[in-house]
């Protein structure tokens, strides 16, 4: 076991230096199987290496919150503008048209409304993921939470084992509890633990020093949108994250709670894939809202 008494903060992150082993457009996927690469290529655009994921899995612990009261009315019209959608199996089976033909990142652990994200979760049977033809499985990790860290890491490890057997990538999602610091040190630790345990994608939050979080993570990092922001601020968040090395965004409330969700997801898409500035993205949002 490593000696924890003399840990030193990392300082040599090689910012701006590309990996010498990167020919595939998805970071860290060079040596994966054909099936893994195929599924990752559905999520991350081969031309840009980026992804706009639409997350609407909130209902599995929060119920019918604003914007998610009717998936068929509020979410389905947005799907055509996303590169990938992230949802639970219940919503996928009951509310998403089978003609959608978009890659699915399936929320693959269970939670409770009592403890929200930080739960002693269980992971779905891999056969369910195969039956639903998903492109990735998402599993939450509660790093730094004494009561739940070990269990959630074990869940991720189990999901990675199963995913590797059938060529299905796993996205590690870093939870943020009330006692967890929202800084580069925490997100860097959590992201690296996800990757070290085999996650093929990491979803985490943007923070000061985010470029170090991304540089030290050997697989793609996508940012969570978090709480609802004014549209220009949300687009600025996307822009900063992409400029700091993020491989995409996985947004929910900042899209489906927008005053014009269809316009907003198109503006986010343009910032991520076309390098629009936040102001240009906001002008596009306004034009599409007319």
XYZ file of N, CA and C in Angstrom:
870
model
N 0.841 -1.198 0.000
C 0.000 0.000 0.000
C 0.875 1.246 0.000
N 0.478 2.277 -0.746
C 1.265 3.501 -0.824
C 1.303 4.211 0.529
N 2.443 4.830 0.823
C 2.611 5.589 2.056
C 1.917 6.945 1.900
N 0.927 7.217 2.750
C 0.145 8.448 2.630
C 0.736 9.604 3.414
N 1.861 9.378 4.101
C 2.402 10.411 4.974
C 3.178 11.486 4.222
N 3.597 11.231 3.007
C 4.426 12.194 2.292
C 3.877 12.451 0.887
N 2.553 12.602 0.792
C 1.960 12.918 -0.507
C 2.277 14.360 -0.882
N 2.641 14.583 -2.108
C 2.957 15.924 -2.585
C 1.983 16.314 -3.695
N 1.524 17.535 -3.670
C 0.598 18.017 -4.683
C 1.248 17.950 -6.061
N 0.472 17.503 -7.056
C 0.984 17.468 -8.414
C 1.265 18.866 -8.941
N 2.286 19.008 -9.763
C 2.632 20.321 -10.310
C 2.976 20.277 -11.794
N 3.367 19.116 -12.291
C 3.793 19.011 -13.692
C 2.677 18.378 -14.516
N 1.721 19.197 -14.950
C 0.534 18.688 -15.631
C 0.677 18.692 -17.155
N 1.775 19.218 -17.658
C 1.969 19.233 -19.105
C 0.859 19.946 -19.841
N 0.425 21.068 -19.307
C -0.691 21.797 -19.925
C -0.338 22.205 -21.343
N -1.237 21.939 -22.266
C -1.029 22.291 -23.659
C -0.234 21.280 -24.459
N 0.213 20.212 -23.815
C 0.990 19.186 -24.506
C 0.074 18.010 -24.841
N -0.065 17.698 -26.114
C -0.943 16.605 -26.536
C -0.296 15.255 -26.246
N -1.140 14.250 -26.062
C -0.632 12.907 -25.833
C 0.054 12.372 -27.080
N 1.194 11.739 -26.887
C 1.935 11.168 -28.020
C 1.280 9.890 -28.527
N 0.341 9.343 -27.747
C -0.304 8.082 -28.109
C -1.744 8.292 -28.556
N -2.059 9.478 -29.073
C -3.433 9.818 -29.390
C -3.641 9.908 -30.893
N -4.194 8.862 -31.493
C -4.587 8.938 -32.900
C -6.101 8.793 -33.033
N -6.730 8.062 -32.112
C -8.184 7.956 -32.070
C -8.732 9.249 -31.472
N -9.932 9.652 -31.880
C -10.450 10.962 -31.486
C -10.975 11.020 -30.055
N -11.030 9.899 -29.363
C -11.481 9.876 -27.974
C -10.282 9.586 -27.077
N -10.027 10.457 -26.148
C -8.873 10.360 -25.256
C -8.881 9.046 -24.481
N -7.743 8.394 -24.443
C -7.592 7.190 -23.641
C -8.193 5.934 -24.226
N -8.736 6.023 -25.449
C -9.436 4.876 -26.042
C -8.600 4.149 -27.086
N -7.355 4.534 -27.225
C -6.487 3.997 -28.274
C -6.456 2.469 -28.290
N -6.404 1.865 -27.129
C -6.214 0.417 -27.050
C -7.485 -0.366 -26.730
N -8.615 0.287 -26.852
C -9.882 -0.399 -26.567
C -10.322 -1.249 -27.756
N -11.311 -2.092 -27.511
C -11.837 -2.969 -28.553
C -12.639 -2.171 -29.579
N -12.897 -2.826 -30.713
C -13.677 -2.188 -31.777
C -15.048 -1.757 -31.263
N -15.705 -2.628 -30.504
C -17.035 -2.302 -30.000
C -17.026 -1.096 -29.087
N -16.030 -1.018 -28.208
C -15.904 0.136 -27.321
C -15.708 1.416 -28.141
N -14.806 1.361 -29.108
C -14.541 2.546 -29.923
C -15.773 2.948 -30.732
N -16.488 1.971 -31.232
C -17.697 2.264 -31.995
C -18.714 3.003 -31.133
N -18.914 2.529 -29.907
C -19.887 3.180 -29.024
C -19.417 4.575 -28.605
N -18.138 4.718 -28.328
C -17.608 6.037 -27.974
C -17.717 7.007 -29.147
N -17.592 6.484 -30.361
C -17.701 7.328 -31.553
C -19.134 7.777 -31.795
N -20.089 7.055 -31.265
C -21.473 7.510 -31.353
C -21.700 8.705 -30.437
N -21.011 8.710 -29.300
C -21.186 9.772 -28.306
C -20.358 11.001 -28.669
N -19.073 10.792 -28.987
C -18.165 11.892 -29.291
C -18.013 12.027 -30.807
N -18.367 13.184 -31.318
C -18.325 13.434 -32.757
C -16.914 13.208 -33.298
N -16.723 12.319 -34.254
C -15.382 12.042 -34.777
C -14.695 13.263 -35.386
N -15.469 14.247 -35.858
C -14.880 15.432 -36.485
C -14.346 16.417 -35.456
N -15.011 16.511 -34.312
C -14.605 17.500 -33.301
C -14.034 16.852 -32.041
N -14.347 15.567 -31.834
C -13.940 14.907 -30.597
C -14.749 15.340 -29.399
N -15.849 16.055 -29.627
C -16.645 16.616 -28.534
C -18.051 16.011 -28.520
N -18.771 16.249 -27.416
C -20.134 15.728 -27.280
C -20.998 16.691 -26.489
N -22.234 16.830 -26.931
C -23.265 17.517 -26.151
C -24.243 16.459 -25.691
N -24.194 16.162 -24.408
C -25.084 15.163 -23.825
C -26.238 15.878 -23.133
N -27.424 15.346 -23.288
C -28.613 15.900 -22.642
C -29.005 14.989 -21.492
N -28.847 15.487 -20.270
C -29.149 14.688 -19.081
C -30.557 14.994 -18.577
N -31.355 13.955 -18.416
C -32.676 14.129 -17.803
C -33.005 12.933 -16.919
N -31.978 12.486 -16.187
C -32.141 11.379 -15.246
C -32.507 11.861 -13.845
N -32.725 13.156 -13.674
C -32.961 13.742 -12.359
C -34.156 13.129 -11.633
N -35.155 12.713 -12.398
C -36.388 12.228 -11.795
C -36.225 10.984 -10.946
N -35.125 10.231 -11.119
C -34.988 8.978 -10.368
C -34.738 9.216 -8.885
N -34.350 10.456 -8.531
C -34.246 10.780 -7.098
C -35.033 12.037 -6.733
N -35.439 12.820 -7.735
C -36.101 14.101 -7.456
C -37.558 14.148 -7.892
N -37.999 13.159 -8.641
C -39.380 13.164 -9.101
C -39.614 14.140 -10.246
N -40.871 14.534 -10.477
C -41.208 15.384 -11.623
C -40.873 16.853 -11.367
N -39.589 17.168 -11.332
C -39.155 18.543 -11.120
C -39.421 19.385 -12.362
N -39.240 20.693 -12.233
C -39.526 21.631 -13.321
C -38.797 21.243 -14.600
N -39.568 21.126 -15.674
C -39.011 20.756 -16.960
C -39.073 19.273 -17.240
N -39.324 18.476 -16.198
C -39.371 17.024 -16.361
C -40.750 16.447 -16.023
N -41.751 17.326 -15.960
C -43.083 16.833 -15.639
C -43.597 15.876 -16.715
N -43.350 16.215 -17.967
C -43.781 15.385 -19.095
C -42.597 15.196 -20.035
N -41.984 14.027 -19.960
C -40.829 13.741 -20.810
C -41.211 13.824 -22.284
N -42.392 13.325 -22.611
C -42.818 13.308 -24.010
C -42.986 14.713 -24.579
N -43.400 15.653 -23.748
C -43.627 17.012 -24.226
C -42.398 17.910 -24.072
N -41.651 17.722 -22.997
C -40.562 18.642 -22.675
C -39.183 18.192 -23.156
N -38.964 16.878 -23.205
C -37.626 16.363 -23.516
C -37.509 15.815 -24.931
N -38.478 15.060 -25.366
C -38.393 14.427 -26.689
C -38.109 15.433 -27.809
N -38.710 16.647 -27.800
C -38.397 17.608 -28.870
C -36.944 18.090 -28.869
N -36.218 17.882 -27.773
C -34.833 18.346 -27.675
C -33.829 17.318 -28.192
N -34.252 16.068 -28.259
C -33.311 14.969 -28.493
C -32.580 15.095 -29.818
N -33.260 15.570 -30.848
C -32.613 15.634 -32.168
C -31.402 16.554 -32.181
N -31.303 17.471 -31.203
C -30.206 18.436 -31.187
C -29.053 17.996 -30.272
N -29.208 16.881 -29.590
C -28.161 16.365 -28.704
C -27.344 15.302 -29.421
N -26.089 15.142 -28.992
C -25.257 14.060 -29.517
C -25.539 12.754 -28.802
N -26.005 12.857 -27.557
C -26.234 11.679 -26.718
C -27.246 12.064 -25.656
N -28.065 11.116 -25.225
C -29.007 11.413 -24.144
C -28.706 10.517 -22.945
N -28.880 11.090 -21.752
C -28.608 10.365 -20.515
C -29.895 10.280 -19.710
N -30.360 9.054 -19.480
C -31.614 8.869 -18.767
C -31.629 7.516 -18.078
N -32.703 7.246 -17.359
C -32.888 5.970 -16.672
C -33.572 4.972 -17.598
N -33.509 3.695 -17.238
C -34.115 2.674 -18.096
C -35.633 2.788 -18.129
N -36.244 3.230 -17.014
C -37.693 3.360 -16.987
C -38.187 4.407 -17.964
N -37.506 5.550 -17.987
C -37.881 6.612 -18.914
C -37.556 6.205 -20.351
N -36.424 5.563 -20.545
C -36.054 5.128 -21.894
C -37.127 4.214 -22.475
N -37.568 3.253 -21.681
C -38.546 2.268 -22.162
C -39.939 2.853 -22.321
N -40.296 3.797 -21.467
C -41.675 4.285 -21.461
C -41.903 5.537 -22.293
N -40.859 6.351 -22.490
C -41.104 7.693 -23.010
C -40.263 8.107 -24.207
N -39.196 7.366 -24.528
C -38.320 7.764 -25.633
C -38.644 6.920 -26.863
N -38.990 7.552 -27.983
C -39.335 6.797 -29.190
C -38.180 5.905 -29.642
N -38.497 4.706 -30.071
C -37.461 3.781 -30.532
C -36.848 4.232 -31.857
N -37.485 5.212 -32.503
C -36.952 5.765 -33.749
C -35.943 6.892 -33.499
N -35.667 7.161 -32.247
C -34.778 8.275 -31.891
C -33.403 8.121 -32.519
N -32.853 6.923 -32.435
C -31.562 6.612 -33.058
C -30.432 7.505 -32.552
N -30.470 7.847 -31.270
C -29.382 8.583 -30.633
C -28.692 7.663 -29.641
N -27.390 7.830 -29.440
C -26.716 7.014 -28.434
C -27.270 7.307 -27.041
N -27.353 6.255 -26.249
C -27.904 6.357 -24.898
C -26.797 6.147 -23.879
N -26.685 7.085 -22.937
C -25.871 6.868 -21.746
C -26.853 6.554 -20.631
N -26.904 5.310 -20.231
C -27.935 4.835 -19.317
C -27.525 5.033 -17.859
N -28.359 5.712 -17.102
C -28.134 5.801 -15.661
C -28.264 4.386 -15.093
N -27.160 3.855 -14.599
C -27.103 2.422 -14.315
C -27.020 2.073 -12.846
N -27.141 3.073 -11.971
C -27.222 2.775 -10.546
C -28.534 3.317 -10.003
N -28.894 2.861 -8.831
C -30.155 3.259 -8.222
C -29.891 4.218 -7.073
N -30.873 5.037 -6.739
C -30.726 5.975 -5.640
C -32.009 6.098 -4.848
N -31.973 6.924 -3.810
C -33.173 7.166 -3.015
C -33.373 8.659 -2.862
N -34.596 9.055 -2.659
C -34.895 10.479 -2.496
C -34.419 11.008 -1.151
N -34.121 10.114 -0.210
C -33.731 10.540 1.138
C -32.314 11.100 1.143
N -31.391 10.389 0.496
C -29.989 10.804 0.502
C -29.549 11.352 -0.847
N -30.489 11.578 -1.728
C -30.223 12.047 -3.087
C -29.104 11.253 -3.731
N -28.012 11.917 -4.147
C -27.015 11.226 -4.959
C -26.176 10.230 -4.169
N -25.985 10.467 -2.889
C -25.023 9.674 -2.129
C -25.719 8.485 -1.490
N -25.735 7.404 -2.196
C -26.453 6.225 -1.748
C -25.583 4.983 -1.837
N -25.958 3.956 -1.072
C -25.336 2.648 -1.256
C -26.000 2.009 -2.466
N -25.594 2.472 -3.632
C -26.282 2.128 -4.862
C -26.064 0.688 -5.295
N -26.961 0.233 -6.131
C -26.803 -1.050 -6.804
C -26.782 -0.771 -8.297
N -26.119 -1.615 -9.041
C -25.970 -1.420 -10.479
C -26.894 -2.371 -11.220
N -27.487 -1.903 -12.308
C -28.410 -2.737 -13.070
C -27.685 -3.928 -13.685
N -28.439 -4.916 -14.050
C -27.892 -6.086 -14.736
C -27.392 -5.673 -16.117
N -26.209 -6.115 -16.471
C -25.618 -5.763 -17.759
C -26.513 -6.187 -18.915
N -27.304 -7.237 -18.718
C -28.186 -7.690 -19.794
C -29.237 -6.640 -20.134
N -29.644 -5.844 -19.146
C -30.585 -4.765 -19.426
C -29.945 -3.728 -20.341
N -28.693 -3.399 -20.061
C -27.993 -2.435 -20.911
C -27.859 -2.960 -22.333
N -27.587 -4.248 -22.464
C -27.448 -4.851 -23.793
C -28.794 -4.853 -24.513
N -29.869 -5.232 -23.798
C -31.191 -5.275 -24.417
C -31.614 -3.909 -24.930
N -31.210 -2.867 -24.219
C -31.600 -1.508 -24.619
C -30.592 -0.860 -25.557
N -29.577 -1.616 -25.946
C -28.624 -1.173 -26.961
C -27.958 0.148 -26.582
N -27.541 0.277 -25.324
C -26.982 1.541 -24.871
C -25.532 1.687 -25.338
N -25.091 2.935 -25.414
C -23.720 3.224 -25.825
C -22.796 3.450 -24.639
N -23.356 3.670 -23.450
C -22.541 3.831 -22.240
C -23.432 3.646 -21.016
N -22.787 3.328 -19.897
C -23.481 3.227 -18.618
C -22.885 4.252 -17.665
N -23.735 4.969 -16.937
C -23.281 5.991 -15.993
C -23.459 5.501 -14.564
N -22.396 5.641 -13.758
C -22.417 5.199 -12.359
C -21.856 6.309 -11.486
N -22.547 6.631 -10.398
C -22.146 7.704 -9.496
C -21.078 7.243 -8.513
N -20.092 8.128 -8.244
C -19.093 7.886 -7.206
C -19.153 8.990 -6.167
N -19.184 8.606 -4.906
C -19.217 9.569 -3.803
C -17.838 9.629 -3.160
N -16.872 10.198 -3.864
C -15.509 10.277 -3.362
C -15.450 11.274 -2.201
N -14.825 10.865 -1.117
C -14.706 11.738 0.041
C -15.852 11.627 1.017
N -16.863 10.819 0.674
C -17.985 10.603 1.579
C -17.747 9.297 2.333
N -17.469 9.405 3.610
C -17.033 8.245 4.392
C -18.033 7.102 4.364
N -19.309 7.431 4.346
C -20.333 6.393 4.431
C -20.555 5.665 3.114
N -20.196 6.304 1.984
C -20.602 5.743 0.702
C -19.487 5.560 -0.315
N -18.302 6.077 -0.033
C -17.243 6.018 -1.051
C -16.914 4.587 -1.457
N -16.660 3.717 -0.496
C -16.221 2.354 -0.819
C -17.276 1.620 -1.646
N -18.541 1.774 -1.281
C -19.606 1.083 -2.002
C -19.738 1.592 -3.426
N -19.657 2.914 -3.612
C -19.836 3.437 -4.957
C -18.638 3.119 -5.856
N -17.438 3.065 -5.281
C -16.283 2.638 -6.068
C -16.435 1.173 -6.478
N -16.916 0.352 -5.551
C -17.148 -1.059 -5.880
C -18.176 -1.193 -6.995
N -19.201 -0.339 -6.976
C -20.203 -0.360 -8.041
C -19.588 -0.001 -9.392
N -18.750 1.040 -9.392
C -18.084 1.425 -10.636
C -17.214 0.289 -11.141
N -16.439 -0.309 -10.253
C -15.540 -1.391 -10.631
C -16.326 -2.551 -11.245
N -17.455 -2.874 -10.629
C -18.291 -3.959 -11.147
C -18.868 -3.608 -12.511
N -19.304 -2.360 -12.664
C -19.862 -1.931 -13.945
C -18.801 -1.963 -15.045
N -17.575 -1.550 -14.712
C -16.480 -1.574 -15.686
C -16.181 -3.011 -16.115
N -16.159 -3.935 -15.155
C -15.927 -5.344 -15.486
C -16.976 -5.863 -16.468
N -18.238 -5.553 -16.164
C -19.324 -6.031 -17.023
C -19.293 -5.343 -18.382
N -19.039 -4.034 -18.368
C -18.993 -3.292 -19.615
C -17.886 -3.777 -20.527
N -16.721 -4.064 -19.944
C -15.589 -4.540 -20.737
C -15.900 -5.873 -21.402
N -16.680 -6.696 -20.718
C -17.024 -8.018 -21.261
C -17.859 -7.898 -22.526
N -18.682 -6.838 -22.596
C -19.599 -6.700 -23.726
C -19.340 -5.452 -24.575
N -18.231 -4.772 -24.346
C -17.876 -3.626 -25.172
C -18.698 -2.384 -24.913
N -19.155 -2.183 -23.671
C -19.963 -1.011 -23.325
C -19.156 -0.102 -22.396
N -18.861 1.132 -22.815
C -18.108 2.055 -21.975
C -18.888 2.444 -20.710
N -18.151 2.884 -19.703
C -18.746 3.327 -18.440
C -18.329 4.770 -18.171
N -19.294 5.584 -17.759
C -19.014 6.958 -17.356
C -19.092 7.063 -15.836
N -17.990 7.466 -15.209
C -17.988 7.710 -13.780
C -18.459 9.129 -13.514
N -19.466 9.274 -12.655
C -20.069 10.576 -12.370
C -19.707 10.973 -10.942
N -18.986 12.063 -10.781
C -18.524 12.450 -9.450
C -19.613 13.200 -8.701
N -20.012 12.658 -7.576
C -21.032 13.292 -6.741
C -20.406 14.423 -5.935
N -21.234 15.367 -5.552
C -20.775 16.457 -4.687
C -21.746 16.577 -3.532
N -21.344 16.076 -2.368
C -22.165 16.195 -1.175
C -21.954 17.533 -0.496
N -22.721 17.783 0.543
C -22.661 19.072 1.227
C -21.300 19.330 1.866
N -20.604 18.256 2.251
C -19.323 18.412 2.931
C -18.130 18.360 1.983
N -18.383 18.211 0.681
C -17.288 18.056 -0.270
C -16.908 19.399 -0.877
N -15.620 19.673 -0.950
C -15.132 20.920 -1.536
C -15.312 20.898 -3.043
N -15.756 21.999 -3.586
C -15.923 22.114 -5.045
C -14.696 22.820 -5.618
N -13.569 22.125 -5.609
C -12.339 22.734 -6.097
C -11.552 21.733 -6.929
N -10.464 22.226 -7.541
C -9.684 21.397 -8.456
C -9.051 20.207 -7.746
N -8.709 20.382 -6.495
C -8.098 19.269 -5.767
C -9.093 18.116 -5.616
N -10.324 18.436 -5.232
C -11.334 17.390 -5.078
C -11.721 16.785 -6.427
N -12.046 17.646 -7.410
C -12.481 17.121 -8.705
C -11.354 16.383 -9.415
N -10.109 16.822 -9.199
C -8.972 16.104 -9.769
C -8.827 14.721 -9.165
N -8.988 14.641 -7.843
C -8.934 13.355 -7.152
C -10.065 12.445 -7.620
N -11.284 12.967 -7.619
C -12.443 12.155 -7.979
C -12.363 11.673 -9.426
N -11.940 12.561 -10.330
C -11.836 12.187 -11.748
C -10.780 11.120 -11.954
N -9.658 11.281 -11.271
C -8.572 10.314 -11.428
C -8.966 8.954 -10.851
N -9.679 8.946 -9.732
C -10.138 7.681 -9.153
C -11.092 6.976 -10.119
N -11.979 7.739 -10.747
C -12.873 7.151 -11.757
C -12.059 6.478 -12.860
N -11.097 7.213 -13.403
C -10.305 6.691 -14.520
C -9.435 5.520 -14.094
N -8.833 5.602 -12.919
C -7.961 4.529 -12.443
C -8.732 3.236 -12.216
N -10.031 3.362 -11.926
C -10.858 2.178 -11.733
C -11.539 1.726 -13.019
N -11.147 2.335 -14.140
C -11.576 1.824 -15.440
C -12.644 2.598 -16.172
N -13.119 3.719 -15.604
C -14.129 4.509 -16.320
C -13.567 4.996 -17.640
N -14.375 4.974 -18.680
C -13.961 5.419 -20.007
C -14.273 6.889 -20.253
N -15.173 7.436 -19.440
C -15.564 8.845 -19.484
C -15.737 9.289 -18.037
N -15.446 10.537 -17.743
C -15.701 11.092 -16.419
C -16.596 12.313 -16.563
N -17.621 12.362 -15.738
C -18.477 13.547 -15.664
C -18.230 14.226 -14.318
N -17.857 15.500 -14.373
C -17.590 16.227 -13.139
C -17.968 17.687 -13.338
N -17.641 18.524 -12.365
C -18.040 19.924 -12.405
C -16.873 20.828 -12.779
N -17.201 21.945 -13.395
C -16.193 22.944 -13.727
C -15.796 23.708 -12.470
N -14.522 24.112 -12.410
C -14.020 24.841 -11.243
C -12.778 25.624 -11.654
N -12.314 26.498 -10.773
C -11.036 27.152 -10.999
C -9.947 26.086 -11.058
N -9.034 26.221 -12.013
C -7.987 25.211 -12.165
C -8.456 23.972 -12.901
N -9.562 24.094 -13.622
C -10.145 22.932 -14.302
C -9.201 22.329 -15.332
N -8.347 23.158 -15.926
C -7.421 22.646 -16.930
C -6.499 21.578 -16.342
N -6.194 21.665 -15.048
C -5.364 20.654 -14.394
C -6.155 19.370 -14.162
N -7.433 19.518 -13.832
C -8.296 18.347 -13.663
C -8.329 17.533 -14.947
N -8.508 18.223 -16.081
C -8.595 17.555 -17.380
C -7.256 16.952 -17.775
N -6.185 17.720 -17.588
C -4.864 17.249 -18.004
C -4.455 15.984 -17.258
N -4.849 15.885 -15.989
C -4.440 14.748 -15.167
C -5.377 13.556 -15.291
N -6.445 13.703 -16.070
C -7.392 12.596 -16.258
C -7.135 11.967 -17.625
N -6.815 10.682 -17.691
C -6.426 10.055 -18.962
C -7.580 9.683 -19.881
N -8.816 10.011 -19.488
C -9.982 9.743 -20.326
C -10.780 11.032 -20.475
N -11.735 11.097 -21.415
C -12.479 12.343 -21.639
C -13.245 12.799 -20.400
N -13.235 14.105 -20.170
C -13.999 14.715 -19.092
C -15.115 15.553 -19.707
N -16.346 15.301 -19.286
C -17.466 16.164 -19.659
C -17.968 16.845 -18.401
N -18.448 18.062 -18.547
C -18.886 18.785 -17.351
C -20.385 18.652 -17.139
N -20.752 18.642 -15.882
C -22.157 18.706 -15.495
C -22.600 20.166 -15.523
N -23.822 20.397 -15.937
C -24.317 21.777 -15.978
C -24.627 22.333 -14.609
N -25.046 21.452 -13.683
C -25.377 21.911 -12.334
C -26.679 22.685 -12.298
N -26.785 23.604 -11.351
C -28.026 24.350 -11.159
C -28.301 25.276 -12.342
N -29.550 25.693 -12.472
C -29.954 26.561 -13.584
C -29.275 27.913 -13.470
N -28.665 28.329 -14.586
C -28.018 29.628 -14.697
C -28.721 30.446 -15.774
N -28.575 31.763 -15.771
C -29.033 32.545 -16.926
C -28.345 32.035 -18.184
N -29.017 32.126 -19.305
C -28.534 31.497 -20.537
C -27.107 31.911 -20.903
N -26.798 33.209 -20.829
C -25.452 33.650 -21.190
C -24.411 33.051 -20.257
N -24.717 32.948 -18.974
C -23.778 32.362 -18.015
C -23.571 30.879 -18.288
N -24.644 30.189 -18.655
C -24.527 28.756 -18.957
C -23.661 28.538 -20.199
N -23.815 29.394 -21.197
C -22.997 29.293 -22.402
C -21.538 29.640 -22.099
N -21.335 30.578 -21.192
C -19.973 30.923 -20.772
C -19.320 29.737 -20.053
N -20.109 29.026 -19.250
C -19.611 27.827 -18.579
C -19.159 26.786 -19.601
N -19.966 26.565 -20.626
C -19.604 25.621 -21.692
C -18.303 26.047 -22.371
N -18.231 27.314 -22.709
C -17.078 27.837 -23.435
C -15.790 27.674 -22.631
N -15.839 28.046 -21.357
C -14.653 27.934 -20.504
C -14.223 26.471 -20.360
N -15.187 25.591 -20.157
C -14.860 24.176 -19.970
C -14.195 23.594 -21.213
N -14.749 23.897 -22.386
C -14.167 23.391 -23.633
C -12.774 23.968 -23.841
N -12.606 25.253 -23.586
C -11.293 25.886 -23.739
C -10.266 25.303 -22.776
N -10.732 24.813 -21.635
C -9.824 24.232 -20.643
C -9.611 22.733 -20.860
N -10.168 22.198 -21.936
C -9.872 20.817 -22.298
C -10.990 19.822 -22.148
N -12.172 20.244 -21.711
C -13.293 19.311 -21.597
C -13.655 18.744 -22.959
N -14.098 17.492 -22.969
C -14.499 16.834 -24.212
C -15.984 17.022 -24.495
N -16.646 17.816 -23.669
C -18.063 18.055 -23.900
C -18.784 18.465 -22.641
N -20.100 18.540 -22.757
C -20.956 18.925 -21.636
C -22.088 17.910 -21.519
N -22.549 17.729 -20.304
C -23.725 16.883 -20.060
C -24.704 17.738 -19.283
N -25.548 18.460 -19.998
C -26.410 19.469 -19.391
C -27.845 18.999 -19.284
N -28.491 19.424 -18.216
C -29.885 19.111 -17.995
C -30.686 20.364 -17.742
N -30.676 20.839 -16.496
C -31.508 21.977 -16.117
C -31.213 23.232 -16.922
N -29.955 23.441 -17.314
C -29.632 24.635 -18.088
C -30.159 24.566 -19.508
N -30.684 23.404 -19.885
C -31.352 23.272 -21.172
C -32.858 23.181 -20.972
N -33.333 22.156 -20.258
C -34.785 21.949 -20.229
C -35.521 22.937 -19.324
N -34.810 23.701 -18.486
C -35.456 24.767 -17.717
C -35.233 26.141 -18.333
N -34.605 26.181 -19.506
C -34.416 27.449 -20.204
C -35.767 28.000 -20.658
N -35.798 29.310 -20.899
C -37.045 29.906 -21.387
C -37.362 29.413 -22.791
N -36.344 28.929 -23.513
C -36.551 28.308 -24.832
C -35.575 27.137 -24.949
N -35.960 25.960 -24.468
C -35.037 24.820 -24.441
C -34.501 24.413 -25.808
N -35.337 24.458 -26.847
C -34.885 24.052 -28.184
C -33.798 24.997 -28.679
N -33.983 26.277 -28.454
C -32.964 27.247 -28.861
C -31.699 27.091 -28.022
N -31.869 26.810 -26.749
C -30.710 26.722 -25.855
C -29.813 25.546 -26.201
N -30.392 24.378 -26.465
C -29.540 23.225 -26.764
C -28.805 23.428 -28.091
N -29.419 24.145 -29.025
C -28.722 24.439 -30.273
C -27.579 25.427 -30.053
N -27.778 26.372 -29.154
C -26.714 27.327 -28.832
C -25.559 26.623 -28.126
N -25.870 25.723 -27.202
C -24.835 24.938 -26.519
C -24.061 24.111 -27.538
N -24.779 23.487 -28.438
C -24.153 22.662 -29.476
C -23.181 23.491 -30.306
N -23.560 24.715 -30.640
C -22.705 25.573 -31.456
C -21.454 26.006 -30.696
N -21.589 26.282 -29.404
C -20.422 26.652 -28.603
C -19.453 25.481 -28.502
N -19.975 24.289 -28.298
C -19.130 23.099 -28.126
C -18.478 22.671 -29.433
N -19.238 22.624 -30.504
C -18.729 22.047 -31.759
C -18.208 23.079 -32.763
N -18.713 24.308 -32.687
C -18.328 25.322 -33.678
C -17.466 26.430 -33.076
N -17.119 26.301 -31.819
C -16.249 27.261 -31.137
C -16.830 28.667 -31.077
N -18.149 28.774 -31.041
C -18.752 30.084 -30.852
C -18.393 30.615 -29.473
N -18.228 31.933 -29.373
C -18.022 32.549 -28.066
C -19.351 32.546 -27.313
N -19.318 32.758 -26.000
C -20.585 32.817 -25.254
C -21.540 33.862 -25.822
N -21.014 35.040 -26.198
C -21.875 36.086 -26.743
C -22.467 35.659 -28.082
N -21.665 35.043 -28.925
C -22.186 34.554 -30.207
C -23.240 33.473 -29.983
N -22.984 32.594 -29.009
C -23.959 31.560 -28.688
C -25.255 32.158 -28.173
N -25.140 33.209 -27.373
C -26.335 33.864 -26.829
C -27.116 34.564 -27.938
N -26.398 35.169 -28.874
C -27.084 35.806 -30.006
C -27.820 34.765 -30.843
N -27.199 33.580 -31.012
C -27.875 32.499 -31.713
C -29.117 32.084 -30.948
N -28.991 31.956 -29.636
C -30.147 31.613 -28.798
C -31.273 32.621 -28.992
N -30.938 33.919 -28.994
C -31.956 34.940 -29.156
C -32.607 34.867 -30.537
N -31.781 34.645 -31.568
C -32.318 34.552 -32.933
C -33.273 33.372 -33.069
N -32.885 32.231 -32.497
C -33.720 31.031 -32.590
C -34.982 31.156 -31.738
N -34.980 32.078 -30.779
C -36.125 32.244 -29.877
C -37.184 33.175 -30.458
N -36.866 33.847 -31.552
C -37.805 34.801 -32.142
C -38.991 34.084 -32.785
